[in-house]
Amino acid sequence: DSGVTQTPKHLITATGQRVTLRCSPRSGDLSVYWYQQSLDQGLQFLIQYYNGEERAKGNILERFSAQQFPDLHSELNLSSLELGDSALYFCASSVVPSPGELFFGEGSRLTVL
Amino acid sequence: SQKIEQNSEALNIQEGKTATLTCNYTNYSPAYLQWYRQDPGRGPVFLLLIRENEKEKRKERLKVTFDTTLKQSLFHITASQPADSATYLCALGRTGGGADGLTFGKGTHLIIQP
């Protein structure tokens, strides 16, 4: 158990819809990262927050947004969903931004029909 | 563009032998490299970190080498066991780069056969 909690574990929705994925980092970790994993692309970095502030941005679509709240939990919002958004979405946390190990949650599997 | 290559084909190793996985990279100057293990449907789990000024790192049955001249890292599992079967990901990072400096390879699926 990494200590990172993600909900929901599975989500099935239709194209055009909007979903919110939630992540609670390990106790004491200030950094939260979101990754997307699909079969053909591997793990792709989306966005990072550190102590409530956006710190780094990766290949995140404009239809996606995220935020980190004062209690350090984070939410990833995916809107106008397309079939290609179907993937595993992982949240990871760390004490400091880098370098160091990332602690990953178990992921949220999103299926867009 | 930056590229990280790991053997996309599954690696089959007999139990008890040493498994060696390769991570090659191009157009990248990493400050450090990490290896993660990922089981099906689970999140990656951190195994080892090696910095650019380190040649080798060991942890129990695991050994990682890092050759910045060859732009390559080798990941060894000695006395391999069926429980070592999983996908292994390498990830490269830049100093001060945060997670945007942590780029993952697609992973190599390792199968340890009894």
PDB file of C-alpha atoms in Angstrom:
ATOM      1  CA  ASP A   1       0.000   0.000   0.000  1.00  0.00           C
ATOM      2  CA  SER A   2       1.592   3.244  -1.212  1.00  0.00           C
ATOM      3  CA  GLY A   3      -0.583   5.463   0.951  1.00  0.00           C
ATOM      4  CA  VAL A   4      -1.976   7.267  -2.102  1.00  0.00           C
ATOM      5  CA  THR A   5      -5.723   6.875  -2.498  1.00  0.00           C
ATOM      6  CA  GLN A   6      -7.558   7.311  -5.779  1.00  0.00           C
ATOM      7  CA  THR A   7     -11.281   7.224  -6.418  1.00  0.00           C
ATOM      8  CA  PRO A   8     -13.155   5.938  -8.279  1.00  0.00           C
ATOM      9  CA  LYS A   9     -11.296   2.767  -9.260  1.00  0.00           C
ATOM     10  CA  HIS A  10     -13.436   2.270 -12.343  1.00  0.00           C
ATOM     11  CA  LEU A  11     -15.579   4.678 -14.308  1.00  0.00           C
ATOM     12  CA  ILE A  12     -17.640   4.099 -17.450  1.00  0.00           C
ATOM     13  CA  THR A  13     -19.157   7.065 -19.193  1.00  0.00           C
ATOM     14  CA  ALA A  14     -20.224   8.308 -22.594  1.00  0.00           C
ATOM     15  CA  THR A  15     -18.575  10.614 -25.085  1.00  0.00           C
ATOM     16  CA  GLY A  16     -19.158  14.288 -24.370  1.00  0.00           C
ATOM     17  CA  GLN A  17     -19.524  13.763 -20.647  1.00  0.00           C
ATOM     18  CA  ARG A  18     -17.448  15.169 -17.788  1.00  0.00           C
ATOM     19  CA  VAL A  19     -15.832  13.246 -14.935  1.00  0.00           C
ATOM     20  CA  THR A  20     -13.799  14.071 -11.861  1.00  0.00           C
ATOM     21  CA  LEU A  21     -11.046  11.858 -10.514  1.00  0.00           C
ATOM     22  CA  ARG A  22      -9.900  12.312  -6.948  1.00  0.00           C
ATOM     23  CA  CYS A  23      -6.551  11.720  -5.291  1.00  0.00           C
ATOM     24  CA  SER A  24      -5.431  11.844  -1.674  1.00  0.00           C
ATOM     25  CA  PRO A  25      -1.634  11.910  -1.386  1.00  0.00           C
ATOM     26  CA  ARG A  26       0.442  10.200   1.267  1.00  0.00           C
ATOM     27  CA  SER A  27       0.366  11.924   4.599  1.00  0.00           C
ATOM     28  CA  GLY A  28       2.962  14.687   4.548  1.00  0.00           C
ATOM     29  CA  ASP A  29       3.523  14.713   0.791  1.00  0.00           C
ATOM     30  CA  LEU A  30       3.128  18.170  -0.710  1.00  0.00           C
ATOM     31  CA  SER A  31       3.484  17.245  -4.379  1.00  0.00           C
ATOM     32  CA  VAL A  32       0.779  15.587  -6.444  1.00  0.00           C
ATOM     33  CA  TYR A  33       1.281  14.399 -10.012  1.00  0.00           C
ATOM     34  CA  TRP A  34      -1.230  13.118 -12.541  1.00  0.00           C
ATOM     35  CA  TYR A  35      -0.289  10.612 -15.232  1.00  0.00           C
ATOM     36  CA  GLN A  36      -2.256   8.992 -18.038  1.00  0.00           C
ATOM     37  CA  GLN A  37      -1.399   5.459 -19.091  1.00  0.00           C
ATOM     38  CA  SER A  38      -2.684   3.903 -22.285  1.00  0.00           C
ATOM     39  CA  LEU A  39      -1.479   0.756 -24.002  1.00  0.00           C
ATOM     40  CA  ASP A  40       0.220   2.517 -26.879  1.00  0.00           C
ATOM     41  CA  GLN A  41       1.552   5.620 -25.125  1.00  0.00           C
ATOM     42  CA  GLY A  42       2.818   4.348 -21.815  1.00  0.00           C
ATOM     43  CA  LEU A  43       2.859   6.664 -18.806  1.00  0.00           C
ATOM     44  CA  GLN A  44       2.357  10.266 -19.883  1.00  0.00           C
ATOM     45  CA  PHE A  45       2.816  13.118 -17.438  1.00  0.00           C
ATOM     46  CA  LEU A  46      -0.165  15.467 -17.288  1.00  0.00           C
ATOM     47  CA  ILE A  47       0.332  17.968 -14.494  1.00  0.00           C
ATOM     48  CA  GLN A  48       1.969  18.531 -11.110  1.00  0.00           C
ATOM     49  CA  TYR A  49       0.903  20.552  -8.088  1.00  0.00           C
ATOM     50  CA  TYR A  50       3.066  21.471  -5.154  1.00  0.00           C
ATOM     51  CA  ASN A  51       1.464  22.728  -1.962  1.00  0.00           C
ATOM     52  CA  GLY A  52      -1.589  23.990  -3.790  1.00  0.00           C
ATOM     53  CA  GLU A  53       0.180  25.647  -6.702  1.00  0.00           C
ATOM     54  CA  GLU A  54       0.598  24.358 -10.226  1.00  0.00           C
ATOM     55  CA  ARG A  55       4.266  23.547 -10.676  1.00  0.00           C
ATOM     56  CA  ALA A  56       4.646  21.770 -13.984  1.00  0.00           C
ATOM     57  CA  LYS A  57       2.512  20.972 -16.969  1.00  0.00           C
ATOM     58  CA  GLY A  58       2.953  18.127 -19.388  1.00  0.00           C
ATOM     59  CA  ASN A  59       0.823  16.787 -22.183  1.00  0.00           C
ATOM     60  CA  ILE A  60      -2.471  17.833 -20.654  1.00  0.00           C
ATOM     61  CA  LEU A  61      -5.304  18.637 -23.030  1.00  0.00           C
ATOM     62  CA  GLU A  62      -7.239  21.889 -22.699  1.00  0.00           C
ATOM     63  CA  ARG A  63     -10.329  19.784 -21.965  1.00  0.00           C
ATOM     64  CA  PHE A  64      -8.594  18.555 -18.826  1.00  0.00           C
ATOM     65  CA  SER A  65      -7.947  20.566 -15.684  1.00  0.00           C
ATOM     66  CA  ALA A  66      -6.774  19.890 -12.188  1.00  0.00           C
ATOM     67  CA  GLN A  67      -6.417  21.529  -8.832  1.00  0.00           C
ATOM     68  CA  GLN A  68      -4.947  20.846  -5.428  1.00  0.00           C
ATOM     69  CA  PHE A  69      -6.938  21.866  -2.397  1.00  0.00           C
ATOM     70  CA  PRO A  70      -5.708  23.241   0.958  1.00  0.00           C
ATOM     71  CA  ASP A  71      -5.918  19.771   2.492  1.00  0.00           C
ATOM     72  CA  LEU A  72      -3.571  18.688  -0.343  1.00  0.00           C
ATOM     73  CA  HIS A  73      -5.984  16.333  -2.048  1.00  0.00           C
ATOM     74  CA  SER A  74      -6.247  16.821  -5.781  1.00  0.00           C
ATOM     75  CA  GLU A  75      -8.888  16.441  -8.448  1.00  0.00           C
ATOM     76  CA  LEU A  76      -8.479  15.891 -12.169  1.00  0.00           C
ATOM     77  CA  ASN A  77     -11.414  17.052 -14.255  1.00  0.00           C
ATOM     78  CA  LEU A  78     -11.903  15.582 -17.714  1.00  0.00           C
ATOM     79  CA  SER A  79     -14.557  17.170 -19.928  1.00  0.00           C
ATOM     80  CA  SER A  80     -16.011  16.695 -23.399  1.00  0.00           C
ATOM     81  CA  LEU A  81     -14.758  13.150 -23.200  1.00  0.00           C
ATOM     82  CA  GLU A  82     -13.705  11.325 -26.325  1.00  0.00           C
ATOM     83  CA  LEU A  83     -13.149   7.631 -26.969  1.00  0.00           C
ATOM     84  CA  GLY A  84      -9.403   8.227 -26.960  1.00  0.00           C
ATOM     85  CA  ASP A  85      -9.525   9.442 -23.379  1.00  0.00           C
ATOM     86  CA  SER A  86     -10.105   5.884 -22.208  1.00  0.00           C
ATOM     87  CA  ALA A  87      -7.066   5.034 -20.117  1.00  0.00           C
ATOM     88  CA  LEU A  88      -5.727   4.462 -16.638  1.00  0.00           C
ATOM     89  CA  TYR A  89      -5.209   7.704 -14.767  1.00  0.00           C
ATOM     90  CA  PHE A  90      -2.642   7.582 -11.993  1.00  0.00           C
ATOM     91  CA  CYS A  91      -1.986   9.992  -9.228  1.00  0.00           C
ATOM     92  CA  ALA A  92       1.400  10.013  -7.527  1.00  0.00           C
ATOM     93  CA  SER A  93       2.788  11.974  -4.632  1.00  0.00           C
ATOM     94  CA  SER A  94       6.165  12.879  -3.216  1.00  0.00           C
ATOM     95  CA  VAL A  95       7.515  14.935  -0.371  1.00  0.00           C
ATOM     96  CA  VAL A  96       9.577  17.193  -2.589  1.00  0.00           C
ATOM     97  CA  PRO A  97       9.265  17.907  -6.300  1.00  0.00           C
ATOM     98  CA  SER A  98      12.419  16.206  -7.489  1.00  0.00           C
ATOM     99  CA  PRO A  99      14.499  14.127  -7.435  1.00  0.00           C
ATOM    100  CA  GLY A 100      13.083  11.287  -5.486  1.00  0.00           C
ATOM    101  CA  GLU A 101      10.709   8.441  -5.693  1.00  0.00           C
ATOM    102  CA  LEU A 102       7.089   8.829  -6.637  1.00  0.00           C
ATOM    103  CA  PHE A 103       4.409   6.959  -4.732  1.00  0.00           C
ATOM    104  CA  PHE A 104       1.628   5.947  -7.096  1.00  0.00           C
ATOM    105  CA  GLY A 105      -1.980   5.210  -6.328  1.00  0.00           C
ATOM    106  CA  GLU A 106      -3.792   2.230  -7.814  1.00  0.00           C
ATOM    107  CA  GLY A 107      -5.256   4.310 -10.592  1.00  0.00           C
ATOM    108  CA  SER A 108      -8.684   5.148 -11.948  1.00  0.00           C
ATOM    109  CA  ARG A 109      -9.672   3.212 -15.048  1.00  0.00           C
ATOM    110  CA  LEU A 110     -11.779   5.390 -17.322  1.00  0.00           C
ATOM    111  CA  THR A 111     -13.771   3.845 -20.139  1.00  0.00           C
ATOM    112  CA  VAL A 112     -15.483   6.193 -22.572  1.00  0.00           C
ATOM    113  CA  LEU A 113     -18.165   4.538 -24.738  1.00  0.00           C
TER     114      LEU A 113
ATOM    115  CA  SER B   1      12.695  14.760 -29.579  1.00  0.00           C
ATOM    116  CA  GLN B   2      13.401  12.891 -26.358  1.00  0.00           C
ATOM    117  CA  LYS B   3      13.130   9.165 -26.642  1.00  0.00           C
ATOM    118  CA  ILE B   4      13.379   6.364 -24.090  1.00  0.00           C
ATOM    119  CA  GLU B   5      13.556   2.845 -25.421  1.00  0.00           C
ATOM    120  CA  GLN B   6      12.881  -0.302 -23.493  1.00  0.00           C
ATOM    121  CA  ASN B   7      12.530  -3.703 -25.059  1.00  0.00           C
ATOM    122  CA  SER B   8       8.889  -3.914 -26.046  1.00  0.00           C
ATOM    123  CA  GLU B   9       9.040  -7.673 -26.354  1.00  0.00           C
ATOM    124  CA  ALA B  10       8.536  -9.798 -23.268  1.00  0.00           C
ATOM    125  CA  LEU B  11      11.677 -11.155 -21.677  1.00  0.00           C
ATOM    126  CA  ASN B  12      11.482 -14.798 -20.632  1.00  0.00           C
ATOM    127  CA  ILE B  13      14.006 -15.933 -18.019  1.00  0.00           C
ATOM    128  CA  GLN B  14      14.349 -19.206 -16.201  1.00  0.00           C
ATOM    129  CA  GLU B  15      13.982 -19.106 -12.439  1.00  0.00           C
ATOM    130  CA  GLY B  16      17.309 -18.710 -10.665  1.00  0.00           C
ATOM    131  CA  LYS B  17      19.001 -16.945 -13.578  1.00  0.00           C
ATOM    132  CA  THR B  18      19.854 -13.260 -13.800  1.00  0.00           C
ATOM    133  CA  ALA B  19      17.406 -11.088 -15.694  1.00  0.00           C
ATOM    134  CA  THR B  20      18.875  -8.042 -17.430  1.00  0.00           C
ATOM    135  CA  LEU B  21      16.649  -5.255 -18.728  1.00  0.00           C
ATOM    136  CA  THR B  22      17.834  -2.374 -20.887  1.00  0.00           C
ATOM    137  CA  CYS B  23      16.852   1.276 -20.995  1.00  0.00           C
ATOM    138  CA  ASN B  24      18.313   3.420 -23.789  1.00  0.00           C
ATOM    139  CA  TYR B  25      17.674   7.090 -24.299  1.00  0.00           C
ATOM    140  CA  THR B  26      18.357   9.747 -26.907  1.00  0.00           C
ATOM    141  CA  ASN B  27      18.174  13.539 -27.002  1.00  0.00           C
ATOM    142  CA  TYR B  28      18.163  13.675 -23.237  1.00  0.00           C
ATOM    143  CA  SER B  29      20.626  14.645 -20.509  1.00  0.00           C
ATOM    144  CA  PRO B  30      19.195  13.109 -17.352  1.00  0.00           C
ATOM    145  CA  ALA B  31      20.406  14.028 -13.902  1.00  0.00           C
ATOM    146  CA  TYR B  32      19.062  10.768 -12.541  1.00  0.00           C
ATOM    147  CA  LEU B  33      17.290   7.610 -13.575  1.00  0.00           C
ATOM    148  CA  GLN B  34      14.713   5.554 -11.723  1.00  0.00           C
ATOM    149  CA  TRP B  35      13.340   2.054 -12.117  1.00  0.00           C
ATOM    150  CA  TYR B  36       9.778   1.102 -11.228  1.00  0.00           C
ATOM    151  CA  ARG B  37       7.905  -2.186 -11.126  1.00  0.00           C
ATOM    152  CA  GLN B  38       4.307  -2.346 -12.325  1.00  0.00           C
ATOM    153  CA  ASP B  39       1.962  -5.298 -11.912  1.00  0.00           C
ATOM    154  CA  PRO B  40      -1.147  -5.619 -14.134  1.00  0.00           C
ATOM    155  CA  GLY B  41      -3.802  -3.084 -13.191  1.00  0.00           C
ATOM    156  CA  ARG B  42      -1.679  -1.648 -10.381  1.00  0.00           C
ATOM    157  CA  GLY B  43       0.294   1.541  -9.928  1.00  0.00           C
ATOM    158  CA  PRO B  44       4.058   1.585 -10.482  1.00  0.00           C
ATOM    159  CA  VAL B  45       6.221   0.927  -7.433  1.00  0.00           C
ATOM    160  CA  PHE B  46       9.593   2.626  -7.015  1.00  0.00           C
ATOM    161  CA  LEU B  47      12.618   0.325  -6.919  1.00  0.00           C
ATOM    162  CA  LEU B  48      15.873   2.247  -7.351  1.00  0.00           C
ATOM    163  CA  LEU B  49      17.244   5.671  -8.187  1.00  0.00           C
ATOM    164  CA  ILE B  50      20.715   6.260  -9.642  1.00  0.00           C
ATOM    165  CA  ARG B  51      22.247   9.669 -10.271  1.00  0.00           C
ATOM    166  CA  GLU B  52      24.322  10.713 -13.268  1.00  0.00           C
ATOM    167  CA  ASN B  53      27.549  10.664 -11.255  1.00  0.00           C
ATOM    168  CA  GLU B  54      26.936   7.113 -10.010  1.00  0.00           C
ATOM    169  CA  LYS B  55      27.930   4.087 -12.044  1.00  0.00           C
ATOM    170  CA  GLU B  56      26.167   1.390 -10.099  1.00  0.00           C
ATOM    171  CA  LYS B  57      23.560   0.983  -7.372  1.00  0.00           C
ATOM    172  CA  ARG B  58      22.492  -2.154  -5.547  1.00  0.00           C
ATOM    173  CA  LYS B  59      19.527  -3.126  -3.423  1.00  0.00           C
ATOM    174  CA  GLU B  60      19.189  -6.725  -2.312  1.00  0.00           C
ATOM    175  CA  ARG B  61      18.907  -8.777  -5.547  1.00  0.00           C
ATOM    176  CA  LEU B  62      18.642  -5.669  -7.727  1.00  0.00           C
ATOM    177  CA  LYS B  63      21.480  -3.873  -9.454  1.00  0.00           C
ATOM    178  CA  VAL B  64      21.314  -0.845 -11.713  1.00  0.00           C
ATOM    179  CA  THR B  65      24.066   0.617 -13.868  1.00  0.00           C
ATOM    180  CA  PHE B  66      24.029   4.003 -15.544  1.00  0.00           C
ATOM    181  CA  ASP B  67      26.323   4.854 -18.460  1.00  0.00           C
ATOM    182  CA  THR B  68      25.806   8.453 -19.587  1.00  0.00           C
ATOM    183  CA  THR B  69      28.288   7.977 -22.421  1.00  0.00           C
ATOM    184  CA  LEU B  70      26.361   5.073 -23.903  1.00  0.00           C
ATOM    185  CA  LYS B  71      23.086   6.711 -22.812  1.00  0.00           C
ATOM    186  CA  GLN B  72      22.022   3.446 -21.293  1.00  0.00           C
ATOM    187  CA  SER B  73      20.938   1.890 -18.017  1.00  0.00           C
ATOM    188  CA  LEU B  74      20.926  -1.807 -17.257  1.00  0.00           C
ATOM    189  CA  PHE B  75      18.669  -3.287 -14.598  1.00  0.00           C
ATOM    190  CA  HIS B  76      19.623  -6.692 -13.212  1.00  0.00           C
ATOM    191  CA  ILE B  77      17.640  -9.070 -11.039  1.00  0.00           C
ATOM    192  CA  THR B  78      19.814 -11.871  -9.716  1.00  0.00           C
ATOM    193  CA  ALA B  79      18.484 -15.250  -8.562  1.00  0.00           C
ATOM    194  CA  SER B  80      15.212 -14.406 -10.283  1.00  0.00           C
ATOM    195  CA  GLN B  81      11.942 -15.790  -8.930  1.00  0.00           C
ATOM    196  CA  PRO B  82       8.483 -16.193 -10.511  1.00  0.00           C
ATOM    197  CA  ALA B  83       7.307 -13.412  -8.158  1.00  0.00           C
ATOM    198  CA  ASP B  84       9.626 -11.042 -10.030  1.00  0.00           C
ATOM    199  CA  SER B  85       7.395 -11.350 -13.094  1.00  0.00           C
ATOM    200  CA  ALA B  86       6.053  -7.877 -13.859  1.00  0.00           C
ATOM    201  CA  THR B  87       6.555  -4.896 -16.152  1.00  0.00           C
ATOM    202  CA  TYR B  88       9.608  -2.789 -15.330  1.00  0.00           C
ATOM    203  CA  LEU B  89       9.666   0.893 -16.231  1.00  0.00           C
ATOM    204  CA  CYS B  90      12.646   3.173 -16.406  1.00  0.00           C
ATOM    205  CA  ALA B  91      12.196   6.890 -15.875  1.00  0.00           C
ATOM    206  CA  LEU B  92      14.607   9.738 -16.503  1.00  0.00           C
ATOM    207  CA  GLY B  93      14.653  13.012 -14.656  1.00  0.00           C
ATOM    208  CA  ARG B  94      16.372  16.384 -14.813  1.00  0.00           C
ATOM    209  CA  THR B  95      17.587  18.320 -11.830  1.00  0.00           C
ATOM    210  CA  GLY B  96      15.009  20.829 -10.681  1.00  0.00           C
ATOM    211  CA  GLY B  97      12.704  19.708 -13.399  1.00  0.00           C
ATOM    212  CA  GLY B  98       9.964  18.406 -11.178  1.00  0.00           C
ATOM    213  CA  ALA B  99       7.808  15.759 -12.700  1.00  0.00           C
ATOM    214  CA  ASP B 100       8.087  17.360 -16.100  1.00  0.00           C
ATOM    215  CA  GLY B 101      11.637  16.101 -15.988  1.00  0.00           C
ATOM    216  CA  LEU B 102      10.491  12.572 -15.153  1.00  0.00           C
ATOM    217  CA  THR B 103       9.876  10.811 -18.422  1.00  0.00           C
ATOM    218  CA  PHE B 104       8.890   7.156 -18.433  1.00  0.00           C
ATOM    219  CA  GLY B 105       9.707   4.449 -20.926  1.00  0.00           C
ATOM    220  CA  LYS B 106       6.941   2.097 -22.020  1.00  0.00           C
ATOM    221  CA  GLY B 107       8.368  -0.739 -19.951  1.00  0.00           C
ATOM    222  CA  THR B 108       9.587  -4.283 -20.454  1.00  0.00           C
ATOM    223  CA  HIS B 109       7.425  -7.235 -19.476  1.00  0.00           C
ATOM    224  CA  LEU B 110       9.525  -9.764 -17.588  1.00  0.00           C
ATOM    225  CA  ILE B 111       8.380 -13.358 -17.191  1.00  0.00           C
ATOM    226  CA  ILE B 112      10.263 -15.662 -14.823  1.00  0.00           C
ATOM    227  CA  GLN B 113       9.483 -19.248 -15.617  1.00  0.00           C
ATOM    228  CA  PRO B 114       9.663 -21.897 -12.878  1.00  0.00           C
TER     229      PRO B 114
END
